[in-house]
XYZ file of C-alpha atoms in Angstrom:
656
model
C 85.484 -119.859 -21.293
C 82.537 -122.249 -20.460
C 82.104 -120.323 -17.179
C 82.137 -116.996 -18.764
C 79.701 -118.383 -21.400
C 77.014 -119.512 -18.747
C 77.314 -116.183 -17.012
C 76.496 -114.434 -20.154
C 73.520 -116.716 -20.761
C 72.284 -116.137 -17.359
C 72.299 -112.331 -17.832
C 70.753 -112.713 -21.245
C 68.035 -115.221 -19.871
C 67.183 -112.443 -17.351
C 66.613 -109.675 -19.759
C 63.010 -109.166 -20.466
C 61.836 -112.035 -17.914
C 59.691 -109.586 -16.459
C 57.863 -108.638 -19.851
C 57.899 -112.262 -20.686
C 55.853 -113.487 -17.500
C 52.396 -113.257 -18.550
C 53.091 -115.024 -21.903
C 55.148 -117.662 -19.675
C 52.152 -118.371 -17.346
C 49.932 -118.790 -19.968
C 51.705 -121.445 -21.647
C 52.579 -123.397 -18.547
C 50.377 -126.192 -17.390
C 49.345 -125.757 -13.597
C 51.721 -127.451 -11.586
C 54.206 -128.301 -14.173
C 57.826 -127.038 -14.103
C 58.107 -127.120 -17.687
C 56.473 -124.833 -20.175
C 54.490 -126.112 -22.709
C 53.297 -125.286 -26.245
C 50.574 -122.897 -26.703
C 47.993 -123.583 -29.541
C 49.280 -122.264 -33.116
C 47.152 -119.549 -34.559
C 44.503 -120.978 -36.882
C 45.644 -121.232 -40.586
C 44.411 -118.169 -42.659
C 44.050 -117.204 -46.013
C 47.055 -115.121 -45.797
C 49.453 -118.116 -44.852
C 47.657 -120.724 -46.785
C 49.899 -121.480 -49.762
C 52.485 -118.825 -48.720
C 56.200 -119.677 -49.572
C 58.251 -119.317 -46.587
C 62.062 -119.737 -46.121
C 63.571 -120.084 -42.478
C 67.336 -119.841 -42.258
C 68.860 -121.939 -39.376
C 65.652 -124.263 -39.444
C 67.077 -127.559 -38.205
C 66.685 -127.153 -34.481
C 65.425 -124.742 -31.604
C 63.518 -121.671 -32.694
C 64.064 -122.124 -36.454
C 62.494 -125.632 -36.380
C 59.484 -124.438 -34.244
C 58.730 -121.857 -36.449
C 59.034 -123.878 -39.506
C 56.442 -126.429 -38.068
C 54.160 -123.393 -37.360
C 54.050 -122.121 -40.680
C 53.792 -125.496 -42.106
C 50.804 -126.117 -39.791
C 49.135 -122.801 -40.889
C 49.215 -124.015 -44.400
C 52.541 -122.506 -45.957
C 55.121 -124.008 -48.127
C 58.322 -124.269 -46.045
C 61.939 -124.438 -46.834
C 64.568 -124.595 -44.317
C 68.455 -124.097 -44.438
C 71.302 -125.444 -42.290
C 74.972 -126.218 -42.664
C 74.587 -130.094 -42.012
C 72.988 -132.035 -44.731
C 72.004 -134.885 -42.313
C 70.537 -132.480 -39.897
C 68.725 -130.595 -42.709
C 66.955 -133.554 -44.178
C 65.994 -134.860 -40.843
C 64.472 -131.573 -39.933
C 62.682 -131.337 -43.293
C 61.180 -134.869 -42.681
C 59.988 -133.967 -39.168
C 58.184 -130.755 -40.359
C 56.497 -132.839 -43.405
C 54.180 -131.048 -45.513
C 56.829 -131.472 -48.241
C 59.176 -129.043 -46.667
C 62.390 -128.533 -48.552
C 65.740 -129.137 -46.787
C 68.658 -126.712 -48.240
C 72.189 -127.059 -47.075
C 73.855 -123.891 -47.171
C 76.915 -122.204 -45.973
C 77.602 -118.307 -45.181
C 81.297 -118.141 -46.676
C 80.260 -117.153 -50.159
C 80.732 -120.658 -51.563
C 77.594 -120.050 -53.725
C 75.422 -122.450 -51.773
C 72.981 -119.733 -50.397
C 72.585 -118.433 -53.825
C 71.781 -121.920 -55.023
C 69.279 -122.431 -52.199
C 67.253 -119.416 -53.086
C 67.582 -120.596 -56.975
C 66.103 -124.059 -55.826
C 63.138 -122.147 -54.145
C 62.542 -120.116 -57.004
C 62.491 -123.082 -59.166
C 60.292 -125.106 -57.035
C 57.660 -122.436 -55.912
C 58.139 -119.554 -58.639
C 59.254 -117.188 -55.848
C 59.248 -116.329 -52.041
C 56.822 -114.549 -50.019
C 58.446 -114.701 -46.399
C 61.985 -114.932 -45.290
C 62.790 -115.707 -41.514
C 66.189 -114.528 -41.053
C 66.945 -116.753 -37.917
C 70.271 -118.141 -38.599
C 72.759 -116.963 -35.824
C 75.234 -117.831 -33.112
C 76.081 -116.594 -29.594
C 79.769 -116.754 -29.858
C 82.213 -116.821 -26.890
C 81.746 -114.316 -24.253
C 84.325 -112.231 -22.259
C 83.676 -110.158 -19.119
C 84.299 -107.035 -21.100
C 84.026 -106.697 -24.746
C 87.676 -105.559 -25.442
C 88.803 -108.958 -24.059
C 87.151 -110.685 -26.920
C 89.598 -111.675 -29.711
C 89.002 -109.761 -32.920
C 88.630 -112.833 -34.713
C 85.934 -114.114 -32.506
C 83.957 -111.052 -32.948
C 84.385 -111.143 -36.428
C 82.880 -114.528 -36.471
C 79.905 -113.710 -34.815
C 79.443 -110.588 -36.917
C 79.919 -112.564 -40.013
C 77.193 -114.960 -39.067
C 74.684 -112.919 -37.367
C 75.219 -109.730 -39.431
C 76.775 -110.321 -42.764
C 75.074 -113.833 -42.846
C 71.739 -112.118 -42.317
C 72.362 -109.487 -44.919
C 73.500 -112.179 -47.578
C 70.167 -113.996 -46.902
C 68.121 -110.615 -46.945
C 69.808 -109.683 -50.041
C 68.998 -112.824 -51.799
C 65.626 -112.696 -50.560
C 64.871 -109.032 -51.567
C 66.267 -109.602 -55.111
C 63.808 -112.522 -55.703
C 60.901 -110.724 -54.410
C 61.658 -107.853 -56.449
C 62.242 -110.050 -59.626
C 58.787 -111.687 -58.876
C 57.019 -108.272 -58.762
C 54.901 -109.246 -55.909
C 56.874 -107.907 -53.088
C 57.307 -110.054 -49.833
C 58.206 -110.038 -46.319
C 61.589 -110.400 -44.191
C 61.349 -111.040 -40.503
C 64.815 -111.003 -38.836
C 65.432 -112.745 -35.276
C 66.807 -109.978 -32.901
C 67.126 -110.246 -29.268
C 66.056 -108.421 -26.022
C 69.687 -107.624 -25.635
C 69.034 -104.705 -27.958
C 65.981 -103.337 -25.932
C 67.693 -103.967 -22.451
C 71.537 -104.368 -22.909
C 73.233 -106.780 -20.393
C 76.768 -106.674 -19.260
C 79.124 -109.075 -20.857
C 76.942 -110.080 -23.942
C 80.019 -109.651 -26.107
C 79.781 -109.642 -29.894
C 76.144 -111.094 -29.816
C 74.571 -108.055 -28.568
C 76.479 -105.786 -31.147
C 75.614 -107.972 -34.060
C 71.888 -107.873 -32.966
C 72.298 -104.112 -33.118
C 73.671 -104.344 -36.492
C 70.917 -106.707 -37.651
C 68.245 -104.065 -36.493
C 70.102 -101.484 -38.458
C 70.196 -103.606 -41.361
C 66.373 -104.300 -41.195
C 65.525 -100.487 -40.966
C 67.808 -99.626 -44.070
C 66.189 -102.548 -45.873
C 62.591 -101.310 -45.185
C 63.550 -97.849 -46.425
C 65.458 -99.180 -49.525
C 62.903 -102.022 -50.540
C 59.641 -100.556 -49.368
C 58.947 -99.166 -53.063
C 59.062 -102.588 -54.407
C 56.518 -103.932 -51.819
C 59.249 -105.663 -49.574
C 58.713 -105.433 -45.568
C 61.344 -105.666 -43.585
C 61.093 -105.915 -39.599
C 62.960 -107.426 -36.463
C 61.224 -109.787 -33.600
C 63.209 -109.464 -30.179
C 63.238 -112.777 -28.439
C 64.062 -112.980 -24.617
C 65.257 -116.278 -23.099
C 64.028 -119.484 -24.845
C 64.441 -123.056 -23.790
C 66.731 -124.337 -26.314
C 69.655 -126.890 -26.508
C 71.948 -123.848 -26.123
C 70.304 -122.474 -22.975
C 70.316 -126.005 -21.477
C 74.151 -126.146 -22.065
C 74.573 -122.742 -20.411
C 71.872 -122.891 -17.573
C 71.446 -126.585 -17.075
C 68.421 -128.533 -17.916
C 66.377 -127.965 -14.828
C 66.772 -123.991 -14.892
C 66.593 -123.821 -18.663
C 63.224 -125.807 -18.574
C 61.755 -122.969 -16.651
C 62.100 -120.667 -19.750
C 59.411 -120.604 -22.500
C 59.600 -123.433 -25.181
C 60.455 -122.425 -28.779
C 56.784 -123.088 -29.643
C 55.394 -120.340 -27.628
C 56.866 -117.749 -29.819
C 55.572 -119.010 -32.921
C 52.382 -117.199 -32.909
C 54.334 -113.816 -32.968
C 56.008 -114.789 -36.033
C 52.946 -115.711 -37.489
C 51.289 -112.494 -36.462
C 53.970 -110.556 -38.088
C 53.810 -112.392 -41.180
C 50.333 -111.515 -41.474
C 50.121 -108.110 -39.976
C 49.435 -105.157 -42.430
C 52.652 -103.949 -43.980
C 52.423 -100.305 -42.975
C 52.229 -101.773 -39.040
C 55.398 -103.696 -39.383
C 57.770 -102.366 -42.078
C 61.204 -100.868 -40.506
C 59.812 -101.690 -36.851
C 61.222 -103.940 -34.015
C 58.879 -105.922 -31.903
C 59.001 -107.265 -28.528
C 58.209 -111.019 -28.734
C 56.559 -111.264 -25.075
C 54.438 -108.170 -25.663
C 53.633 -109.542 -29.164
C 52.136 -112.823 -27.463
C 50.588 -110.980 -24.599
C 48.926 -108.064 -26.644
C 49.516 -108.223 -30.317
C 47.419 -105.572 -31.460
C 48.657 -103.156 -28.952
C 52.306 -104.077 -29.704
C 51.636 -103.485 -33.568
C 50.407 -99.980 -32.673
C 52.620 -98.700 -29.705
C 55.773 -100.717 -30.664
C 56.906 -99.785 -27.156
C 57.007 -100.922 -23.500
C 53.544 -99.252 -23.339
C 51.968 -102.352 -24.923
C 52.745 -104.303 -21.604
C 50.896 -101.686 -19.518
C 47.425 -101.060 -18.596
C 45.555 -97.990 -17.585
C 45.926 -97.628 -13.724
C 42.731 -96.809 -11.457
C 42.496 -96.596 -8.027
C 40.343 -99.371 -5.933
C 36.749 -98.397 -5.658
C 35.241 -98.394 -2.214
C 31.728 -99.477 -1.323
C 30.223 -99.281 2.360
C 26.856 -101.429 3.188
C 26.299 -101.734 -0.500
C 26.778 -97.924 -1.081
C 29.497 -96.522 -3.455
C 31.909 -94.465 -1.500
C 32.672 -91.208 -3.568
C 35.530 -89.088 -2.732
C 34.501 -85.913 -0.920
C 31.553 -87.586 0.749
C 31.084 -85.948 4.128
C 30.092 -89.393 5.658
C 33.468 -90.846 4.935
C 37.086 -89.944 5.468
C 39.197 -91.495 2.793
C 43.145 -91.764 3.543
C 44.420 -93.657 0.634
C 46.451 -90.841 -1.296
C 47.780 -88.595 1.459
C 45.325 -85.761 0.534
C 45.432 -82.643 2.543
C 42.485 -82.759 4.620
C 42.714 -79.083 5.720
C 41.582 -78.095 2.379
C 42.938 -75.225 0.175
C 43.397 -71.635 0.951
C 40.209 -69.681 1.124
C 42.051 -67.137 -1.251
C 42.120 -69.836 -3.961
C 38.335 -69.780 -4.170
C 38.559 -66.087 -4.517
C 41.404 -66.173 -7.187
C 39.479 -68.797 -9.261
C 36.248 -66.908 -9.117
C 37.807 -63.681 -10.034
C 39.712 -65.371 -12.927
C 36.420 -66.795 -14.392
C 34.966 -63.292 -14.314
C 37.996 -61.603 -15.926
C 39.254 -64.145 -18.437
C 36.677 -66.349 -20.714
C 37.185 -70.006 -20.788
C 37.580 -69.870 -24.452
C 41.000 -68.105 -24.227
C 44.260 -70.373 -24.067
C 46.328 -70.158 -20.910
C 49.723 -68.622 -20.848
C 52.075 -71.316 -22.141
C 54.891 -69.603 -20.145
C 53.297 -69.738 -16.956
C 55.102 -66.549 -16.128
C 52.902 -65.417 -13.014
C 53.586 -68.828 -11.422
C 57.400 -69.025 -12.101
C 57.535 -65.590 -11.018
C 55.620 -66.370 -7.649
C 57.939 -69.375 -7.157
C 61.092 -67.406 -7.915
C 60.112 -64.957 -5.162
C 59.479 -68.125 -2.892
C 62.952 -69.571 -3.272
C 65.004 -66.538 -4.060
C 65.812 -67.756 -7.527
C 64.724 -66.545 -11.057
C 61.831 -67.756 -13.227
C 64.164 -69.672 -15.496
C 65.037 -72.032 -12.410
C 61.301 -73.524 -12.985
C 59.443 -76.095 -15.126
C 55.816 -76.428 -14.477
C 53.792 -79.383 -15.294
C 50.280 -81.162 -15.052
C 51.133 -82.226 -11.358
C 54.337 -83.958 -10.373
C 53.336 -87.032 -12.507
C 53.880 -85.126 -15.653
C 56.670 -83.474 -14.671
C 58.634 -86.773 -13.545
C 57.398 -88.522 -16.766
C 59.312 -85.613 -18.653
C 62.530 -86.489 -16.630
C 62.294 -89.969 -17.773
C 61.642 -88.700 -21.386
C 64.631 -86.433 -21.177
C 67.296 -88.433 -19.496
C 66.478 -92.101 -20.213
C 65.590 -94.530 -22.944
C 64.062 -98.126 -23.098
C 66.590 -100.588 -21.575
C 68.392 -98.024 -19.073
C 68.212 -98.470 -15.453
C 67.251 -95.946 -12.744
C 67.694 -95.888 -9.085
C 64.705 -95.558 -6.872
C 63.554 -96.575 -3.212
C 62.057 -99.734 -2.123
C 59.127 -99.985 -1.705
C 59.042 -96.260 -2.774
C 56.414 -94.412 -4.695
C 54.242 -96.635 -6.829
C 53.854 -94.043 -9.471
C 57.624 -93.859 -10.151
C 57.714 -97.438 -10.793
C 54.844 -97.408 -13.113
C 56.151 -94.726 -15.246
C 59.383 -96.479 -15.396
C 57.579 -99.715 -16.405
C 55.680 -97.626 -19.274
C 59.167 -96.553 -20.582
C 60.730 -99.858 -20.483
C 63.168 -99.029 -17.695
C 64.771 -101.223 -15.171
C 64.484 -99.765 -11.657
C 67.052 -100.841 -9.344
C 65.315 -100.597 -5.866
C 67.354 -99.889 -2.749
C 65.555 -100.325 0.374
C 65.825 -98.220 3.380
C 68.288 -99.202 6.280
C 66.962 -99.627 9.893
C 69.301 -97.883 12.258
C 68.273 -98.416 15.992
C 65.015 -99.657 14.868
C 64.385 -96.269 12.612
C 64.651 -96.310 8.763
C 66.698 -93.899 7.056
C 68.122 -93.624 3.484
C 70.844 -95.850 2.916
C 72.777 -93.660 0.512
C 75.813 -96.015 0.519
C 73.782 -98.667 -0.762
C 72.208 -96.263 -3.494
C 75.756 -95.352 -4.549
C 76.944 -98.989 -5.031
C 73.910 -99.614 -7.163
C 74.966 -97.320 -9.860
C 76.049 -99.080 -13.056
C 77.412 -97.841 -16.293
C 73.808 -97.777 -17.702
C 72.232 -95.989 -14.582
C 70.587 -92.715 -16.072
C 69.051 -91.054 -13.010
C 69.023 -91.235 -9.352
C 65.474 -90.662 -7.779
C 65.140 -90.083 -3.910
C 61.906 -89.159 -2.011
C 62.519 -86.691 0.785
C 60.513 -87.177 2.963
C 60.312 -90.715 1.758
C 57.169 -92.594 1.040
C 56.061 -94.591 3.141
C 58.462 -94.134 5.902
C 58.575 -90.074 6.272
C 62.390 -90.006 6.609
C 64.428 -87.332 5.218
C 67.768 -86.805 3.552
C 70.509 -85.658 6.116
C 72.549 -82.680 4.784
C 75.901 -84.279 5.612
C 74.995 -87.737 4.327
C 73.732 -86.236 1.230
C 76.551 -84.137 0.367
C 78.965 -87.088 0.919
C 76.732 -89.292 -1.344
C 77.035 -86.630 -4.268
C 80.595 -86.917 -4.010
C 80.652 -90.616 -4.795
C 78.531 -90.545 -7.570
C 79.843 -90.285 -11.538
C 79.959 -86.498 -12.512
C 77.009 -85.761 -14.905
C 74.688 -88.329 -13.336
C 71.412 -86.348 -12.637
C 69.928 -86.721 -9.138
C 66.115 -86.033 -8.684
C 64.744 -85.232 -5.174
C 61.160 -85.966 -4.847
C 60.049 -83.212 -2.294
C 56.287 -83.755 -2.400
C 55.994 -83.528 1.397
C 59.171 -81.314 2.257
C 56.666 -78.256 3.526
C 55.705 -80.560 6.326
C 59.525 -81.204 7.341
C 60.725 -79.519 10.577
C 64.089 -81.407 10.919
C 66.909 -78.993 11.006
C 69.480 -81.407 9.364
C 66.975 -82.081 6.362
C 68.280 -80.663 3.045
C 66.559 -80.006 -0.205
C 67.496 -79.570 -3.728
C 67.583 -75.634 -3.116
C 70.660 -76.065 -0.944
C 72.473 -78.040 -3.927
C 72.121 -76.027 -6.932
C 75.686 -74.452 -6.772
C 77.226 -78.022 -7.099
C 78.031 -77.757 -10.727
C 79.354 -81.357 -11.302
C 75.925 -82.903 -11.982
C 72.240 -81.955 -12.616
C 70.295 -81.871 -9.354
C 66.593 -81.238 -9.512
C 63.948 -80.767 -6.944
C 60.372 -81.947 -7.691
C 57.172 -80.555 -5.785
C 53.651 -80.497 -6.140
C 50.690 -78.288 -5.071
C 48.605 -81.390 -4.462
C 49.683 -82.285 -0.870
C 50.672 -79.197 1.280
C 48.349 -76.685 -0.783
C 45.405 -78.940 -1.160
C 45.162 -78.416 -4.954
C 45.086 -82.096 -6.083
C 42.382 -81.685 -8.270
C 44.044 -78.548 -10.050
C 47.009 -80.751 -11.179
C 49.934 -78.284 -10.578
C 53.405 -79.532 -10.254
C 56.893 -78.284 -10.801
C 60.601 -79.030 -10.748
C 63.346 -76.640 -10.053
C 67.095 -76.700 -10.788
C 69.893 -74.736 -12.621
C 68.409 -72.885 -15.723
C 70.691 -74.841 -18.271
C 69.017 -78.053 -17.019
C 65.527 -76.912 -16.496
C 65.441 -75.952 -20.111
C 65.647 -79.416 -21.060
C 62.537 -80.242 -19.094
C 60.662 -77.033 -20.748
C 61.635 -78.488 -24.343
C 59.719 -81.505 -23.457
C 56.523 -79.633 -21.981
C 53.338 -80.489 -23.218
C 52.146 -77.035 -24.145
C 49.008 -75.489 -22.182
C 49.757 -78.408 -19.756
C 47.709 -76.483 -16.801
C 44.979 -74.168 -17.197
C 44.933 -70.518 -16.402
C 42.630 -71.333 -13.499
C 45.173 -73.861 -11.977
C 47.755 -71.103 -12.351
C 45.792 -68.634 -10.506
C 45.018 -71.266 -7.673
C 48.710 -72.283 -7.483
C 49.582 -68.521 -7.043
C 46.931 -67.654 -4.569
C 47.897 -70.903 -2.580
C 51.413 -70.073 -2.395
C 51.103 -66.339 -1.425
C 48.650 -67.162 1.418
C 51.058 -67.503 4.212
C 48.490 -67.369 7.159
C 46.943 -70.717 5.781
C 50.422 -72.315 5.106
C 51.184 -71.715 8.605
C 47.913 -73.190 9.882
C 48.352 -76.200 7.857
C 51.959 -76.760 8.878
C 51.768 -75.948 12.690
C 48.531 -78.131 12.725
C 50.144 -81.097 11.216
C 53.192 -80.762 13.254
C 51.027 -80.708 16.497
C 48.974 -83.799 15.532
C 52.153 -85.638 14.436
C 53.484 -85.125 18.017
C 50.181 -86.124 19.293
C 50.101 -89.427 17.168
C 53.368 -90.319 18.478
C 52.606 -89.665 22.088
C 49.366 -91.716 22.032
C 50.809 -94.707 19.898
C 53.406 -95.001 22.331
C 51.006 -94.983 25.338
C 49.034 -97.823 23.651
C 52.252 -99.926 23.300
C 52.365 -99.718 19.384
C 55.690 -98.939 17.675
C 55.780 -96.165 15.099
C 58.362 -94.729 12.806
C 58.979 -91.076 13.316
C 57.785 -88.905 10.520
C 58.610 -85.889 8.713
C 55.581 -86.306 6.357
C 51.696 -86.050 6.688
C 51.678 -89.785 7.401
C 53.184 -92.277 9.617
C 53.940 -95.950 9.669
C 52.417 -97.250 12.827
C 52.344 -100.867 14.259
C 49.418 -102.973 13.267
C 47.504 -104.074 16.183
C 45.990 -107.186 14.302
C 46.304 -108.189 10.719
C 45.928 -105.468 8.283
C 42.553 -106.856 6.807
C 40.946 -106.887 10.082
C 42.252 -103.457 10.959
C 41.019 -102.104 7.637
C 37.942 -103.884 7.927
C 37.174 -102.426 11.303
C 38.090 -98.870 10.266
C 35.599 -99.094 7.306
C 32.963 -100.141 9.623
C 33.044 -96.485 11.097
C 33.543 -95.043 7.614
C 37.109 -94.582 7.640
C 39.042 -95.970 4.785
C 42.851 -96.824 4.938
C 45.221 -97.692 2.086
C 45.254 -101.587 2.103
C 48.909 -101.846 2.382
C 51.420 -103.204 5.102
C 54.958 -102.654 5.189
C 58.199 -103.764 7.071
C 57.255 -107.603 7.238
C 53.802 -106.489 7.096
C 53.909 -105.345 10.615
C 53.206 -101.660 10.009
C 50.539 -99.673 7.998
C 50.361 -96.108 7.001
C 48.165 -93.933 9.174
C 47.349 -90.171 8.121
C 48.371 -87.132 10.358
C 45.201 -84.948 9.424
C 43.106 -82.706 11.468
C 42.555 -82.643 15.279
C 39.145 -84.450 14.811
C 40.829 -87.041 12.296
C 43.564 -87.787 14.667
C 41.127 -88.448 17.519
C 39.015 -90.816 15.396
C 41.985 -92.682 14.093
C 43.602 -93.015 17.351
C 40.084 -94.097 18.896
C 39.857 -96.620 16.347
C 43.403 -98.031 17.052
C 42.305 -98.286 20.600
C 39.336 -100.319 19.506
C 41.327 -102.573 17.373
C 43.577 -103.297 20.198
C 40.848 -104.228 22.418
C 38.609 -106.196 19.937
C 41.304 -107.720 17.653
C 44.610 -107.651 19.375
């Protein structure tokens, strides 16, 4: 049982650690293996003289929170089951703290504790509902004896209900309202296997908090929950060992989150649940967003300079290859279509929200119906709708490693765990490891996301391997194939989602963009295709008017210009072959690619190669892959290829 308990605590401690890292780094002393307390929030009028009661306040988090409120000027009472420990803790807190011995078995001691607080202070302003227990663990929930389950629920849910009921009655009786903060767990936001009755009890606690907020709001009583992740306590030391537990944040580090919730406007917190790591890192954002968005920051690409001059995208003096943009440019017919549309349709008129023209053109291209397509503001927006429809915070999704950074970014914003599966090398060449992807699926996997051709390797999904892989997955698990570069593919064994739509055992989608092959990155048009009953889900989540009528007309014109499409494809394939031949002649390894880019061996350290290219006005993405031995080179126009290959030779001669 101890072994099982330790395993459970290891999983619990891991939950939310990525979100907690910023807070942990802030509170550690440089060079120390043990987290140090952060300064408490300064005393404020809102807490000076406040009447605060903390259940389970004799040790760990409860004791730290009690000290924090006392230091902020509040009057503090703590409860616990052991009289000696209660009195010792009250003496340690100081500030005339009240020590109240209580039980949770309906023996009247809890009621007596609240009566004593009312007699001493005339009422109660804040209850911190902290008392709880982890209980025994089992590999699976149904192995837990019912009596053990009942005990955990009795303490963590029923006990919390008893304390909250007493507090709410007192707060209503005194006529000034009050605030109840329930101590929840990251297990609610990111459920982990084998968390037993503990996780269930915390779900119940959050339900209690929401219902209490709904019932007591008219009386001015605020109820909310604070979700804690792994904290260094006696319990985690017992489970993990002293050294490993010491790497977790100290109880003191979460005190500012409690103080902030105690002082925040009632309308910002009532009925809501908050993440302690995010509250510590960005309290105002967490109060406003109440989601993993609070831990994210807006993304911007790196700005480049050359000899003190800002490099602007599109500047003819520079070639920038950090976003796989199509250097051939859009079809000339796009300009004609957009110009004509500006003359025929005033800019003051809303676009067609059904995208009828574009879905009809795509239907003709694929031999499907318009109902097979969902249109969005670039593949970014469509992909985000996939995550919105098929996942919720705490779920897992599967992606590649390193994979596309945009997918990882969107998943972080939605509070998802990405299980990253690396490509495997066969005969020195990367390929999708579909067996490893299938093995990575868990009961909380909600989406499998595969890129073909992959980014950054340019490897495609093989028809037979993909069909065998799909047969291994649980029925109903959605599979999304990101085919942003599929138009550049010439491998006869490659398969797209279009060849899989008749497989009815699961939702299968293809995701494509007009930004790459069709060179319409600034027009922001992307789309997904799949069976109509599944595409309808995406359309239900569509942001109306997500693309302009100009973007739609541009996409239709690009799609229908077969001559320009042939030029881009044939030229890219020819330059790809040329790059392979000349890199080989230079003695540099490369990964054969089906994309408009290629991983090539670095002839020198990445920073030196990037700097040498930049001297000639060529900007490469500053990333190295596969043990930092390879960098991504664009497959572009003939002139670009000549320039890039010449610079690679210069790097060999000058830096190698």
